[in-house]
Amino acid sequence: FINRLNSAQLEDVKSNIERALAIAPELPEAHLALGIFHYWGRRDYDSALRALDRAIELQPSNSDSRTFRAAIYRRRGEWRRSLTESERALELNPRESFSPTDIGDTYLSLRRWSEAERALTRALALDPHNINAAFHLAQTYINSTGNIPRARQAWEGIPEGKGQVSPYGLVILR
């Protein structure tokens, strides 16, 4: 978790990324790593977006760069841009469940309940163990209609002891 590193550790990460870029300046993954470093390590969203733009320029089919751009835009309250990036990531990688989860979470934040439910249901159809999607779907049911039994049902659909790895490298267990 890059956001939990101390300043010396962050400098080591930055040094490793700079070394990768010196060896292979056209390597999209190095620019993605730099974007993640600026996003999580420094909370420097402008620098993160520049690095992610370069990663996308070098590898337009990489959905991870779009996913991180969407997260940055959501943090900035740029909802439409966040949704556009998440939708593009989903087009590029339609079988993963993280993008529809992000889309559903964004719609949940916007109180657009039916769109949130649709996206989160899709995420769970792609990955029935997606605990983030189940959590946000339960929130959608509670916030939209106050339907606690339906929210509980969404949550209880996740098998005990199951989890998932998010695109941000987090292992999420129930």
C-alpha positions in Angstrom: 0.0 0.0 0.0 1.9 3.0 -1.3 -0.3 5.4 0.7 1.1 3.9 3.9 4.8 4.2 3.1 7.0 6.7 4.9 8.9 9.4 3.0 12.1 7.4 2.6 10.1 4.4 1.3 8.3 6.7 -1.1 11.6 8.0 -2.4 12.7 4.4 -3.0 9.6 3.8 -5.0 10.0 7.0 -7.0 13.7 6.1 -7.6 12.7 2.6 -8.9 10.1 4.1 -11.2 12.6 6.7 -12.5 15.1 3.9 -13.2 12.5 2.0 -15.1 11.7 5.1 -17.2 15.4 5.7 -17.9 15.8 2.1 -19.1 12.5 2.0 -21.1 11.0 5.5 -21.5 8.3 4.1 -23.8 7.1 1.4 -21.3 3.4 2.1 -20.6 3.6 0.2 -17.3 6.3 2.5 -16.0 4.1 5.5 -16.7 1.2 3.8 -15.1 3.4 3.2 -12.0 4.4 6.8 -12.0 0.7 7.8 -12.2 -0.1 5.5 -9.2 2.8 6.9 -7.3 1.6 10.5 -7.8 -2.0 9.5 -7.0 -1.5 7.4 -3.9 2.0 8.4 -2.8 1.7 12.2 -3.1 -2.0 12.9 -3.8 -0.7 15.0 -6.7 -3.6 14.5 -9.1 -2.4 16.7 -11.9 1.0 14.9 -12.1 -0.8 11.5 -11.8 -3.1 12.4 -14.7 -0.2 13.5 -16.9 1.6 10.2 -16.2 -1.6 8.2 -16.9 -2.2 10.2 -20.1 1.2 9.1 -21.3 0.5 5.5 -20.3 -2.7 5.7 -22.4 -0.9 7.3 -25.3 1.6 4.5 -25.3 -1.0 1.7 -24.8 -4.5 2.9 -25.5 -6.0 -0.6 -24.8 -4.8 -0.6 -21.1 -7.9 -0.4 -18.9 -5.9 0.1 -15.7 -4.8 3.6 -16.7 -8.4 4.5 -17.3 -9.5 3.0 -14.0 -7.0 5.2 -12.1 -8.0 8.2 -14.1 -11.6 7.5 -13.2 -10.7 7.3 -9.5 -8.9 10.7 -9.6 -11.8 12.4 -11.4 -14.2 10.9 -8.8 -12.0 12.3 -5.9 -12.1 15.7 -7.6 -15.9 15.5 -7.9 -15.6 15.4 -11.7 -18.4 12.9 -11.9 -19.0 12.8 -15.7 -15.3 12.5 -16.5 -15.1 9.7 -13.9 -18.0 7.8 -15.5 -16.6 8.3 -19.0 -13.2 6.8 -17.9 -14.8 3.9 -16.1 -17.1 3.2 -19.1 -14.0 3.2 -21.4 -12.2 0.9 -19.0 -15.2 -1.5 -19.1 -15.2 -1.4 -22.9 -11.5 -2.3 -22.9 -11.9 -5.1 -20.4 -15.6 -6.2 -20.3 -15.0 -9.3 -18.3 -13.6 -7.7 -15.2 -16.0 -6.5 -12.5 -14.0 -3.5 -11.1 -15.2 -1.0 -13.7 -18.9 -1.7 -13.2 -18.3 -1.5 -9.5 -16.7 1.9 -9.9 -19.5 3.0 -12.2 -22.1 1.8 -9.6 -20.2 3.5 -6.8 -20.1 6.8 -8.7 -23.9 6.6 -9.5 -24.5 5.8 -5.8 -22.6 9.0 -4.9 -24.8 10.9 -7.4 -27.9 9.3 -5.9 -28.8 7.8 -9.3 -30.2 4.7 -7.7 -31.4 2.7 -10.7 -28.1 3.3 -12.6 -26.1 2.3 -9.5 -28.2 -0.9 -9.1 -27.8 -1.8 -12.8 -24.0 -1.4 -12.7 -23.5 -3.1 -9.4 -25.7 -6.0 -10.4 -23.6 -6.4 -13.6 -20.4 -6.4 -11.5 -21.8 -9.2 -9.3 -22.9 -11.1 -12.4 -19.3 -10.9 -13.6 -17.8 -11.8 -10.2 -20.2 -13.1 -7.5 -17.4 -12.7 -4.9 -17.1 -9.0 -5.5 -17.5 -7.7 -2.0 -17.2 -4.1 -3.0 -20.1 -4.4 -5.5 -22.2 -6.2 -2.9 -21.5 -3.5 -0.3 -22.4 -0.7 -2.6 -25.5 -2.5 -3.9 -26.6 -2.9 -0.3 -26.0 0.8 0.3 -28.0 1.6 -2.9 -31.0 -0.4 -1.5 -30.8 1.3 1.9 -30.3 4.8 0.5 -32.9 4.6 -2.3 -35.8 2.7 -0.6 -34.7 1.9 2.9 -35.2 -1.8 2.0 -33.1 -3.4 4.7 -34.1 -7.0 3.8 -33.1 -6.5 0.2 -29.8 -4.9 1.3 -29.1 -7.8 3.6 -29.8 -10.2 0.7 -27.3 -8.4 -1.5 -24.7 -8.6 1.2 -25.4 -12.2 2.1 -24.9 -13.3 -1.5 -21.1 -13.1 -0.9 -19.8 -16.5 0.3 -18.0 -16.4 3.7 -14.3 -16.3 3.5 -14.3 -15.1 -0.1 -12.8 -12.0 -1.3 -11.3 -10.3 -4.2 -8.2 -8.3 -5.3 -9.1 -4.8 -6.4 -7.2 -3.1 -9.3 -5.6 -1.0 -6.6 -3.9 -4.1 -5.1 -6.1 -4.5 -2.1 -7.3 -7.9 -1.0 -10.8 -7.5 0.3 -12.1 -10.4 2.4 -15.5 -10.8 3.9 
